[in-house]
């Protein structure tokens, strides 16, 4: 019998911290993330979503399935439009995209063009540390957009924490060096532990451990690594 814990996909990490690893994601992970998105930011009748992430990266899952479960249009960005920030902006405007996920470096490049994105309502930044320098000019380029800094990895269905930056606070936030990763998504837990897996005092550096419905099953074909990481 099928259940929420059945395997939905295997996506390989980029290998930035070692060899690429096949992360075994469950249906539960995706459903939990999509449910959180719908509760936090309910879909409107005029929303147009955007698929610009390669299907080898985990962010594409929500980009495809959130509009699908809400019966909203999905604008699929042609690969050639992703090579130029100007061409990407032109395509987003032509399709009247309202929700967009970007790495901070691409957001910064798009803002630097001086172009306007009048239809974007929500910007989700993930995949890199969001520095204050990426937000200079945000309010001009994105006159109607609100910003979310989301954090996670393939092992936790892309995002496990979020930080909402209100428009009226963006100028103040831009004075900071980097934005915080914020609070947890629903049905997720987090602990800051030392090397002995003991909770550290408030303000003390440690390692971030994540649990809950967002957590993957483990690494495909790598039982020893799974036992080491998924404790």
PDB file of N, CA and C in Angstrom, residues 18-120:
ATOM      1  N   UNK A  18      31.622  17.399  -1.207  1.00  0.00           N
ATOM      2  CA  UNK A  18      32.092  16.035  -1.415  1.00  0.00           C
ATOM      3  C   UNK A  18      31.503  15.461  -2.676  1.00  0.00           C
ATOM      4  N   UNK A  19      31.464  14.153  -2.801  1.00  0.00           N
ATOM      5  CA  UNK A  19      30.876  13.524  -3.974  1.00  0.00           C
ATOM      6  C   UNK A  19      29.359  13.699  -3.960  1.00  0.00           C
ATOM      7  N   UNK A  20      28.729  13.844  -5.142  1.00  0.00           N
ATOM      8  CA  UNK A  20      27.266  13.944  -5.183  1.00  0.00           C
ATOM      9  C   UNK A  20      26.604  12.736  -4.527  1.00  0.00           C
ATOM     10  N   UNK A  21      25.512  13.003  -3.805  1.00  0.00           N
ATOM     11  CA  UNK A  21      24.799  11.958  -3.084  1.00  0.00           C
ATOM     12  C   UNK A  21      23.346  11.951  -3.523  1.00  0.00           C
ATOM     13  N   UNK A  22      22.800  10.771  -3.778  1.00  0.00           N
ATOM     14  CA  UNK A  22      21.406  10.646  -4.184  1.00  0.00           C
ATOM     15  C   UNK A  22      20.486  10.695  -2.982  1.00  0.00           C
ATOM     16  N   UNK A  23      19.788  11.806  -2.811  1.00  0.00           N
ATOM     17  CA  UNK A  23      18.895  11.987  -1.664  1.00  0.00           C
ATOM     18  C   UNK A  23      17.531  11.396  -2.001  1.00  0.00           C
ATOM     19  N   UNK A  24      17.073  10.476  -1.160  1.00  0.00           N
ATOM     20  CA  UNK A  24      15.786   9.811  -1.389  1.00  0.00           C
ATOM     21  C   UNK A  24      14.667  10.597  -0.704  1.00  0.00           C
ATOM     22  N   UNK A  25      13.928  11.349  -1.504  1.00  0.00           N
ATOM     23  CA  UNK A  25      12.859  12.181  -0.978  1.00  0.00           C
ATOM     24  C   UNK A  25      11.523  11.468  -0.985  1.00  0.00           C
ATOM     25  N   UNK A  26      10.711  11.735   0.029  1.00  0.00           N
ATOM     26  CA  UNK A  26       9.405  11.099   0.157  1.00  0.00           C
ATOM     27  C   UNK A  26       8.286  12.044  -0.283  1.00  0.00           C
ATOM     28  N   UNK A  27       7.106  11.465  -0.491  1.00  0.00           N
ATOM     29  CA  UNK A  27       5.930  12.279  -0.796  1.00  0.00           C
ATOM     30  C   UNK A  27       5.630  13.233   0.362  1.00  0.00           C
ATOM     31  N   UNK A  28       5.845  12.763   1.573  1.00  0.00           N
ATOM     32  CA  UNK A  28       5.558  13.559   2.768  1.00  0.00           C
ATOM     33  C   UNK A  28       6.333  14.866   2.780  1.00  0.00           C
ATOM     34  N   UNK A  29       7.593  14.810   2.379  1.00  0.00           N
ATOM     35  CA  UNK A  29       8.428  16.011   2.347  1.00  0.00           C
ATOM     36  C   UNK A  29       7.824  17.082   1.459  1.00  0.00           C
ATOM     37  N   UNK A  30       7.448  16.679   0.237  1.00  0.00           N
ATOM     38  CA  UNK A  30       6.911  17.637  -0.728  1.00  0.00           C
ATOM     39  C   UNK A  30       5.556  18.170  -0.294  1.00  0.00           C
ATOM     40  N   UNK A  31       4.692  17.273   0.179  1.00  0.00           N
ATOM     41  CA  UNK A  31       3.356  17.693   0.618  1.00  0.00           C
ATOM     42  C   UNK A  31       3.456  18.669   1.789  1.00  0.00           C
ATOM     43  N   UNK A  32       4.366  18.405   2.713  1.00  0.00           N
ATOM     44  CA  UNK A  32       4.517  19.295   3.868  1.00  0.00           C
ATOM     45  C   UNK A  32       4.943  20.683   3.423  1.00  0.00           C
ATOM     46  N   UNK A  33       5.900  20.743   2.501  1.00  0.00           N
ATOM     47  CA  UNK A  33       6.382  22.048   2.027  1.00  0.00           C
ATOM     48  C   UNK A  33       5.292  22.793   1.256  1.00  0.00           C
ATOM     49  N   UNK A  34       4.572  22.085   0.393  1.00  0.00           N
ATOM     50  CA  UNK A  34       3.523  22.735  -0.391  1.00  0.00           C
ATOM     51  C   UNK A  34       2.370  23.191   0.494  1.00  0.00           C
ATOM     52  N   UNK A  35       2.043  22.404   1.500  1.00  0.00           N
ATOM     53  CA  UNK A  35       0.979  22.791   2.432  1.00  0.00           C
ATOM     54  C   UNK A  35       1.365  24.052   3.185  1.00  0.00           C
ATOM     55  N   UNK A  36       2.630  24.117   3.613  1.00  0.00           N
ATOM     56  CA  UNK A  36       3.109  25.321   4.296  1.00  0.00           C
ATOM     57  C   UNK A  36       3.016  26.536   3.373  1.00  0.00           C
ATOM     58  N   UNK A  37       3.436  26.392   2.136  1.00  0.00           N
ATOM     59  CA  UNK A  37       3.374  27.507   1.190  1.00  0.00           C
ATOM     60  C   UNK A  37       1.945  28.002   1.016  1.00  0.00           C
ATOM     61  N   UNK A  38       1.001  27.072   0.879  1.00  0.00           N
ATOM     62  CA  UNK A  38      -0.389  27.463   0.667  1.00  0.00           C
ATOM     63  C   UNK A  38      -0.990  28.139   1.899  1.00  0.00           C
ATOM     64  N   UNK A  39      -0.573  27.700   3.090  1.00  0.00           N
ATOM     65  CA  UNK A  39      -1.085  28.318   4.308  1.00  0.00           C
ATOM     66  C   UNK A  39      -0.466  29.695   4.531  1.00  0.00           C
ATOM     67  N   UNK A  40       0.827  29.783   4.281  1.00  0.00           N
ATOM     68  CA  UNK A  40       1.549  31.025   4.551  1.00  0.00           C
ATOM     69  C   UNK A  40       1.214  32.096   3.524  1.00  0.00           C
ATOM     70  N   UNK A  41       1.167  31.699   2.239  1.00  0.00           N
ATOM     71  CA  UNK A  41       0.928  32.639   1.147  1.00  0.00           C
ATOM     72  C   UNK A  41      -0.137  32.069   0.224  1.00  0.00           C
ATOM     73  N   UNK A  42      -1.404  32.177   0.593  1.00  0.00           N
ATOM     74  CA  UNK A  42      -2.472  31.605  -0.229  1.00  0.00           C
ATOM     75  C   UNK A  42      -2.412  32.095  -1.676  1.00  0.00           C
ATOM     76  N   UNK A  43      -2.701  31.183  -2.579  1.00  0.00           N
ATOM     77  CA  UNK A  43      -2.634  31.483  -4.010  1.00  0.00           C
ATOM     78  C   UNK A  43      -3.824  32.338  -4.420  1.00  0.00           C
ATOM     79  N   UNK A  44      -3.559  33.359  -5.248  1.00  0.00           N
ATOM     80  CA  UNK A  44      -4.605  34.238  -5.763  1.00  0.00           C
ATOM     81  C   UNK A  44      -4.991  33.855  -7.180  1.00  0.00           C
ATOM     82  N   UNK A  45      -6.137  34.352  -7.633  1.00  0.00           N
ATOM     83  CA  UNK A  45      -6.622  34.037  -8.968  1.00  0.00           C
ATOM     84  C   UNK A  45      -5.716  34.576 -10.070  1.00  0.00           C
ATOM     85  N   UNK A  46      -4.937  35.619  -9.755  1.00  0.00           N
ATOM     86  CA  UNK A  46      -4.075  36.206 -10.782  1.00  0.00           C
ATOM     87  C   UNK A  46      -2.630  35.727 -10.690  1.00  0.00           C
ATOM     88  N   UNK A  47      -2.355  34.752  -9.821  1.00  0.00           N
ATOM     89  CA  UNK A  47      -0.987  34.268  -9.666  1.00  0.00           C
ATOM     90  C   UNK A  47      -0.530  33.483 -10.900  1.00  0.00           C
ATOM     91  N   UNK A  48       0.694  33.756 -11.317  1.00  0.00           N
ATOM     92  CA  UNK A  48       1.364  32.999 -12.367  1.00  0.00           C
ATOM     93  C   UNK A  48       2.707  32.547 -11.811  1.00  0.00           C
ATOM     94  N   UNK A  49       2.936  31.245 -11.816  1.00  0.00           N
ATOM     95  CA  UNK A  49       4.163  30.691 -11.261  1.00  0.00           C
ATOM     96  C   UNK A  49       5.224  30.551 -12.347  1.00  0.00           C
ATOM     97  N   UNK A  50       6.435  30.242 -11.907  1.00  0.00           N
ATOM     98  CA  UNK A  50       7.558  30.200 -12.845  1.00  0.00           C
ATOM     99  C   UNK A  50       8.430  28.981 -12.567  1.00  0.00           C
ATOM    100  N   UNK A  51       8.750  28.241 -13.621  1.00  0.00           N
ATOM    101  CA  UNK A  51       9.721  27.158 -13.535  1.00  0.00           C
ATOM    102  C   UNK A  51      10.991  27.623 -14.235  1.00  0.00           C
ATOM    103  N   UNK A  52      12.008  27.934 -13.448  1.00  0.00           N
ATOM    104  CA  UNK A  52      13.292  28.337 -14.006  1.00  0.00           C
ATOM    105  C   UNK A  52      14.440  27.498 -13.475  1.00  0.00           C
ATOM    106  N   UNK A  53      14.164  26.702 -12.429  1.00  0.00           N
ATOM    107  CA  UNK A  53      15.187  25.845 -11.846  1.00  0.00           C
ATOM    108  C   UNK A  53      15.310  24.553 -12.642  1.00  0.00           C
ATOM    109  N   UNK A  54      16.518  24.117 -12.878  1.00  0.00           N
ATOM    110  CA  UNK A  54      16.757  22.845 -13.557  1.00  0.00           C
ATOM    111  C   UNK A  54      16.143  21.704 -12.758  1.00  0.00           C
ATOM    112  N   UNK A  55      15.635  20.688 -13.457  1.00  0.00           N
ATOM    113  CA  UNK A  55      14.995  19.570 -12.769  1.00  0.00           C
ATOM    114  C   UNK A  55      16.003  18.671 -12.054  1.00  0.00           C
ATOM    115  N   UNK A  56      17.282  18.983 -12.135  1.00  0.00           N
ATOM    116  CA  UNK A  56      18.256  18.232 -11.341  1.00  0.00           C
ATOM    117  C   UNK A  56      18.409  18.839  -9.950  1.00  0.00           C
ATOM    118  N   UNK A  57      17.787  19.979  -9.687  1.00  0.00           N
ATOM    119  CA  UNK A  57      17.855  20.617  -8.376  1.00  0.00           C
ATOM    120  C   UNK A  57      16.484  20.560  -7.701  1.00  0.00           C
ATOM    121  N   UNK A  58      16.482  20.431  -6.380  1.00  0.00           N
ATOM    122  CA  UNK A  58      15.265  20.144  -5.634  1.00  0.00           C
ATOM    123  C   UNK A  58      14.246  21.276  -5.681  1.00  0.00           C
ATOM    124  N   UNK A  59      14.662  22.523  -5.891  1.00  0.00           N
ATOM    125  CA  UNK A  59      13.708  23.636  -5.907  1.00  0.00           C
ATOM    126  C   UNK A  59      12.649  23.485  -6.995  1.00  0.00           C
ATOM    127  N   UNK A  60      12.959  22.729  -8.032  1.00  0.00           N
ATOM    128  CA  UNK A  60      12.000  22.614  -9.129  1.00  0.00           C
ATOM    129  C   UNK A  60      10.726  21.886  -8.701  1.00  0.00           C
ATOM    130  N   UNK A  61      10.796  21.059  -7.644  1.00  0.00           N
ATOM    131  CA  UNK A  61       9.636  20.273  -7.238  1.00  0.00           C
ATOM    132  C   UNK A  61       8.482  21.186  -6.827  1.00  0.00           C
ATOM    133  N   UNK A  62       8.763  22.154  -5.953  1.00  0.00           N
ATOM    134  CA  UNK A  62       7.718  23.087  -5.528  1.00  0.00           C
ATOM    135  C   UNK A  62       7.310  24.012  -6.671  1.00  0.00           C
ATOM    136  N   UNK A  63       8.283  24.391  -7.517  1.00  0.00           N
ATOM    137  CA  UNK A  63       7.956  25.273  -8.643  1.00  0.00           C
ATOM    138  C   UNK A  63       6.929  24.635  -9.570  1.00  0.00           C
ATOM    139  N   UNK A  64       6.976  23.322  -9.717  1.00  0.00           N
ATOM    140  CA  UNK A  64       6.032  22.628 -10.590  1.00  0.00           C
ATOM    141  C   UNK A  64       4.724  22.321  -9.875  1.00  0.00           C
ATOM    142  N   UNK A  65       4.824  21.773  -8.663  1.00  0.00           N
ATOM    143  CA  UNK A  65       3.629  21.199  -8.049  1.00  0.00           C
ATOM    144  C   UNK A  65       2.755  22.204  -7.303  1.00  0.00           C
ATOM    145  N   UNK A  66       3.297  23.337  -6.841  1.00  0.00           N
ATOM    146  CA  UNK A  66       2.409  24.314  -6.206  1.00  0.00           C
ATOM    147  C   UNK A  66       1.380  24.872  -7.188  1.00  0.00           C
ATOM    148  N   UNK A  67       1.782  25.312  -8.384  1.00  0.00           N
ATOM    149  CA  UNK A  67       0.747  25.743  -9.329  1.00  0.00           C
ATOM    150  C   UNK A  67      -0.155  24.596  -9.783  1.00  0.00           C
ATOM    151  N   UNK A  68       0.396  23.378  -9.883  1.00  0.00           N
ATOM    152  CA  UNK A  68      -0.411  22.251 -10.355  1.00  0.00           C
ATOM    153  C   UNK A  68      -1.547  21.948  -9.389  1.00  0.00           C
ATOM    154  N   UNK A  69      -1.265  21.906  -8.063  1.00  0.00           N
ATOM    155  CA  UNK A  69      -2.314  21.571  -7.106  1.00  0.00           C
ATOM    156  C   UNK A  69      -3.287  22.723  -6.898  1.00  0.00           C
ATOM    157  N   UNK A  70      -2.894  23.932  -7.353  1.00  0.00           N
ATOM    158  CA  UNK A  70      -3.787  25.092  -7.235  1.00  0.00           C
ATOM    159  C   UNK A  70      -4.411  25.504  -8.564  1.00  0.00           C
ATOM    160  N   UNK A  71      -4.163  24.726  -9.611  1.00  0.00           N
ATOM    161  CA  UNK A  71      -4.727  25.001 -10.938  1.00  0.00           C
ATOM    162  C   UNK A  71      -4.395  26.406 -11.431  1.00  0.00           C
ATOM    163  N   UNK A  72      -3.124  26.779 -11.277  1.00  0.00           N
ATOM    164  CA  UNK A  72      -2.667  28.084 -11.730  1.00  0.00           C
ATOM    165  C   UNK A  72      -1.633  27.917 -12.840  1.00  0.00           C
ATOM    166  N   UNK A  73      -1.477  28.936 -13.697  1.00  0.00           N
ATOM    167  CA  UNK A  73      -0.529  28.834 -14.816  1.00  0.00           C
ATOM    168  C   UNK A  73       0.918  28.711 -14.334  1.00  0.00           C
ATOM    169  N   UNK A  74       1.707  27.980 -15.117  1.00  0.00           N
ATOM    170  CA  UNK A  74       3.135  27.830 -14.856  1.00  0.00           C
ATOM    171  C   UNK A  74       3.898  28.258 -16.102  1.00  0.00           C
ATOM    172  N   UNK A  75       4.653  29.348 -15.970  1.00  0.00           N
ATOM    173  CA  UNK A  75       5.478  29.837 -17.077  1.00  0.00           C
ATOM    174  C   UNK A  75       6.823  29.126 -17.026  1.00  0.00           C
ATOM    175  N   UNK A  76       7.144  28.370 -18.071  1.00  0.00           N
ATOM    176  CA  UNK A  76       8.395  27.625 -18.135  1.00  0.00           C
ATOM    177  C   UNK A  76       9.415  28.464 -18.884  1.00  0.00           C
ATOM    178  N   UNK A  77      10.467  28.861 -18.177  1.00  0.00           N
ATOM    179  CA  UNK A  77      11.464  29.736 -18.775  1.00  0.00           C
ATOM    180  C   UNK A  77      12.351  28.964 -19.761  1.00  0.00           C
ATOM    181  N   UNK A  78      12.429  29.404 -21.016  1.00  0.00           N
ATOM    182  CA  UNK A  78      13.326  28.762 -21.976  1.00  0.00           C
ATOM    183  C   UNK A  78      14.778  28.900 -21.513  1.00  0.00           C
ATOM    184  N   UNK A  79      15.586  27.846 -21.697  1.00  0.00           N
ATOM    185  CA  UNK A  79      16.979  27.889 -21.222  1.00  0.00           C
ATOM    186  C   UNK A  79      17.767  29.092 -21.744  1.00  0.00           C
ATOM    187  N   UNK A  80      17.492  29.519 -22.982  1.00  0.00           N
ATOM    188  CA  UNK A  80      18.259  30.638 -23.539  1.00  0.00           C
ATOM    189  C   UNK A  80      17.939  31.949 -22.838  1.00  0.00           C
ATOM    190  N   UNK A  81      16.761  32.039 -22.195  1.00  0.00           N
ATOM    191  CA  UNK A  81      16.391  33.264 -21.487  1.00  0.00           C
ATOM    192  C   UNK A  81      17.112  33.382 -20.146  1.00  0.00           C
ATOM    193  N   UNK A  82      17.664  32.265 -19.671  1.00  0.00           N
ATOM    194  CA  UNK A  82      18.328  32.266 -18.373  1.00  0.00           C
ATOM    195  C   UNK A  82      19.782  32.721 -18.464  1.00  0.00           C
ATOM    196  N   UNK A  83      20.262  32.939 -19.678  1.00  0.00           N
ATOM    197  CA  UNK A  83      21.655  33.338 -19.860  1.00  0.00           C
ATOM    198  C   UNK A  83      21.863  34.839 -19.689  1.00  0.00           C
ATOM    199  N   UNK A  84      20.770  35.587 -19.716  1.00  0.00           N
ATOM    200  CA  UNK A  84      20.850  37.044 -19.615  1.00  0.00           C
ATOM    201  C   UNK A  84      19.783  37.537 -18.649  1.00  0.00           C
ATOM    202  N   UNK A  85      20.189  38.362 -17.676  1.00  0.00           N
ATOM    203  CA  UNK A  85      19.220  38.896 -16.719  1.00  0.00           C
ATOM    204  C   UNK A  85      18.169  39.745 -17.419  1.00  0.00           C
ATOM    205  N   UNK A  86      18.586  40.504 -18.426  1.00  0.00           N
ATOM    206  CA  UNK A  86      17.639  41.354 -19.166  1.00  0.00           C
ATOM    207  C   UNK A  86      16.602  40.500 -19.886  1.00  0.00           C
ATOM    208  N   UNK A  87      17.053  39.444 -20.582  1.00  0.00           N
ATOM    209  CA  UNK A  87      16.112  38.589 -21.305  1.00  0.00           C
ATOM    210  C   UNK A  87      15.190  37.841 -20.346  1.00  0.00           C
ATOM    211  N   UNK A  88      15.719  37.435 -19.197  1.00  0.00           N
ATOM    212  CA  UNK A  88      14.887  36.770 -18.198  1.00  0.00           C
ATOM    213  C   UNK A  88      13.815  37.726 -17.687  1.00  0.00           C
ATOM    214  N   UNK A  89      14.180  38.953 -17.401  1.00  0.00           N
ATOM    215  CA  UNK A  89      13.213  39.949 -16.935  1.00  0.00           C
ATOM    216  C   UNK A  89      12.142  40.193 -17.986  1.00  0.00           C
ATOM    217  N   UNK A  90      12.545  40.304 -19.236  1.00  0.00           N
ATOM    218  CA  UNK A  90      11.584  40.519 -20.315  1.00  0.00           C
ATOM    219  C   UNK A  90      10.588  39.371 -20.415  1.00  0.00           C
ATOM    220  N   UNK A  91      11.083  38.147 -20.250  1.00  0.00           N
ATOM    221  CA  UNK A  91      10.201  36.976 -20.323  1.00  0.00           C
ATOM    222  C   UNK A  91       9.270  36.919 -19.117  1.00  0.00           C
ATOM    223  N   UNK A  92       9.784  37.225 -17.936  1.00  0.00           N
ATOM    224  CA  UNK A  92       8.947  37.247 -16.740  1.00  0.00           C
ATOM    225  C   UNK A  92       7.844  38.279 -16.863  1.00  0.00           C
ATOM    226  N   UNK A  93       8.175  39.438 -17.411  1.00  0.00           N
ATOM    227  CA  UNK A  93       7.166  40.479 -17.605  1.00  0.00           C
ATOM    228  C   UNK A  93       6.140  40.077 -18.665  1.00  0.00           C
ATOM    229  N   UNK A  94       6.613  39.449 -19.729  1.00  0.00           N
ATOM    230  CA  UNK A  94       5.701  39.028 -20.796  1.00  0.00           C
ATOM    231  C   UNK A  94       4.706  37.986 -20.294  1.00  0.00           C
ATOM    232  N   UNK A  95       5.174  37.101 -19.400  1.00  0.00           N
ATOM    233  CA  UNK A  95       4.305  36.051 -18.863  1.00  0.00           C
ATOM    234  C   UNK A  95       3.537  36.514 -17.618  1.00  0.00           C
ATOM    235  N   UNK A  96       3.829  37.725 -17.135  1.00  0.00           N
ATOM    236  CA  UNK A  96       3.192  38.291 -15.949  1.00  0.00           C
ATOM    237  C   UNK A  96       3.345  37.388 -14.722  1.00  0.00           C
ATOM    238  N   UNK A  97       4.571  36.880 -14.545  1.00  0.00           N
ATOM    239  CA  UNK A  97       4.877  36.003 -13.417  1.00  0.00           C
ATOM    240  C   UNK A  97       4.753  36.776 -12.108  1.00  0.00           C
ATOM    241  N   UNK A  98       4.127  36.146 -11.106  1.00  0.00           N
ATOM    242  CA  UNK A  98       3.914  36.802  -9.811  1.00  0.00           C
ATOM    243  C   UNK A  98       4.746  36.201  -8.686  1.00  0.00           C
ATOM    244  N   UNK A  99       5.214  34.949  -8.849  1.00  0.00           N
ATOM    245  CA  UNK A  99       5.986  34.283  -7.807  1.00  0.00           C
ATOM    246  C   UNK A  99       7.264  33.719  -8.416  1.00  0.00           C
ATOM    247  N   UNK A 100       8.389  33.978  -7.725  1.00  0.00           N
ATOM    248  CA  UNK A 100       9.672  33.655  -8.329  1.00  0.00           C
ATOM    249  C   UNK A 100      10.675  33.233  -7.262  1.00  0.00           C
ATOM    250  N   UNK A 101      11.416  32.151  -7.544  1.00  0.00           N
ATOM    251  CA  UNK A 101      12.498  31.694  -6.667  1.00  0.00           C
ATOM    252  C   UNK A 101      13.828  31.976  -7.345  1.00  0.00           C
ATOM    253  N   UNK A 102      14.737  32.617  -6.605  1.00  0.00           N
ATOM    254  CA  UNK A 102      16.029  33.018  -7.158  1.00  0.00           C
ATOM    255  C   UNK A 102      17.140  32.758  -6.163  1.00  0.00           C
ATOM    256  N   UNK A 103      18.340  32.491  -6.669  1.00  0.00           N
ATOM    257  CA  UNK A 103      19.511  32.566  -5.800  1.00  0.00           C
ATOM    258  C   UNK A 103      19.841  34.043  -5.628  1.00  0.00           C
ATOM    259  N   UNK A 104      20.369  34.451  -4.485  1.00  0.00           N
ATOM    260  CA  UNK A 104      20.641  35.872  -4.217  1.00  0.00           C
ATOM    261  C   UNK A 104      21.513  36.545  -5.271  1.00  0.00           C
ATOM    262  N   UNK A 105      22.500  35.822  -5.815  1.00  0.00           N
ATOM    263  CA  UNK A 105      23.379  36.437  -6.815  1.00  0.00           C
ATOM    264  C   UNK A 105      22.620  36.808  -8.073  1.00  0.00           C
ATOM    265  N   UNK A 106      21.634  35.984  -8.469  1.00  0.00           N
ATOM    266  CA  UNK A 106      20.831  36.325  -9.644  1.00  0.00           C
ATOM    267  C   UNK A 106      19.903  37.495  -9.338  1.00  0.00           C
ATOM    268  N   UNK A 107      19.332  37.517  -8.136  1.00  0.00           N
ATOM    269  CA  UNK A 107      18.509  38.659  -7.733  1.00  0.00           C
ATOM    270  C   UNK A 107      19.312  39.951  -7.817  1.00  0.00           C
ATOM    271  N   UNK A 108      20.533  39.928  -7.327  1.00  0.00           N
ATOM    272  CA  UNK A 108      21.389  41.110  -7.364  1.00  0.00           C
ATOM    273  C   UNK A 108      21.654  41.541  -8.803  1.00  0.00           C
ATOM    274  N   UNK A 109      21.926  40.580  -9.695  1.00  0.00           N
ATOM    275  CA  UNK A 109      22.177  40.903 -11.104  1.00  0.00           C
ATOM    276  C   UNK A 109      20.954  41.507 -11.762  1.00  0.00           C
ATOM    277  N   UNK A 110      19.784  40.966 -11.457  1.00  0.00           N
ATOM    278  CA  UNK A 110      18.552  41.479 -12.056  1.00  0.00           C
ATOM    279  C   UNK A 110      18.272  42.898 -11.588  1.00  0.00           C
ATOM    280  N   UNK A 111      18.494  43.164 -10.308  1.00  0.00           N
ATOM    281  CA  UNK A 111      18.296  44.521  -9.791  1.00  0.00           C
ATOM    282  C   UNK A 111      19.258  45.496 -10.455  1.00  0.00           C
ATOM    283  N   UNK A 112      20.484  45.042 -10.707  1.00  0.00           N
ATOM    284  CA  UNK A 112      21.508  45.928 -11.273  1.00  0.00           C
ATOM    285  C   UNK A 112      21.199  46.370 -12.699  1.00  0.00           C
ATOM    286  N   UNK A 113      20.281  45.672 -13.383  1.00  0.00           N
ATOM    287  CA  UNK A 113      19.934  46.070 -14.753  1.00  0.00           C
ATOM    288  C   UNK A 113      19.136  47.370 -14.785  1.00  0.00           C
ATOM    289  N   UNK A 114      18.493  47.702 -13.676  1.00  0.00           N
ATOM    290  CA  UNK A 114      17.659  48.896 -13.641  1.00  0.00           C
ATOM    291  C   UNK A 114      16.268  48.682 -14.210  1.00  0.00           C
ATOM    292  N   UNK A 115      15.974  47.454 -14.649  1.00  0.00           N
ATOM    293  CA  UNK A 115      14.649  47.150 -15.195  1.00  0.00           C
ATOM    294  C   UNK A 115      13.625  47.032 -14.073  1.00  0.00           C
ATOM    295  N   UNK A 116      12.347  47.040 -14.457  1.00  0.00           N
ATOM    296  CA  UNK A 116      11.256  46.959 -13.489  1.00  0.00           C
ATOM    297  C   UNK A 116      10.497  45.654 -13.687  1.00  0.00           C
ATOM    298  N   UNK A 117      10.152  45.007 -12.583  1.00  0.00           N
ATOM    299  CA  UNK A 117       9.327  43.796 -12.597  1.00  0.00           C
ATOM    300  C   UNK A 117       8.014  44.113 -11.884  1.00  0.00           C
ATOM    301  N   UNK A 118       7.041  44.662 -12.587  1.00  0.00           N
ATOM    302  CA  UNK A 118       5.837  45.175 -11.929  1.00  0.00           C
ATOM    303  C   UNK A 118       4.851  44.103 -11.467  1.00  0.00           C
ATOM    304  N   UNK A 119       4.985  42.871 -11.962  1.00  0.00           N
ATOM    305  CA  UNK A 119       3.997  41.843 -11.632  1.00  0.00           C
ATOM    306  C   UNK A 119       4.397  40.958 -10.458  1.00  0.00           C
ATOM    307  N   UNK A 120       5.676  40.914 -10.122  1.00  0.00           N
ATOM    308  CA  UNK A 120       6.148  40.015  -9.071  1.00  0.00           C
ATOM    309  C   UNK A 120       5.578  40.428  -7.716  1.00  0.00           C
TER     310      UNK A 120
END
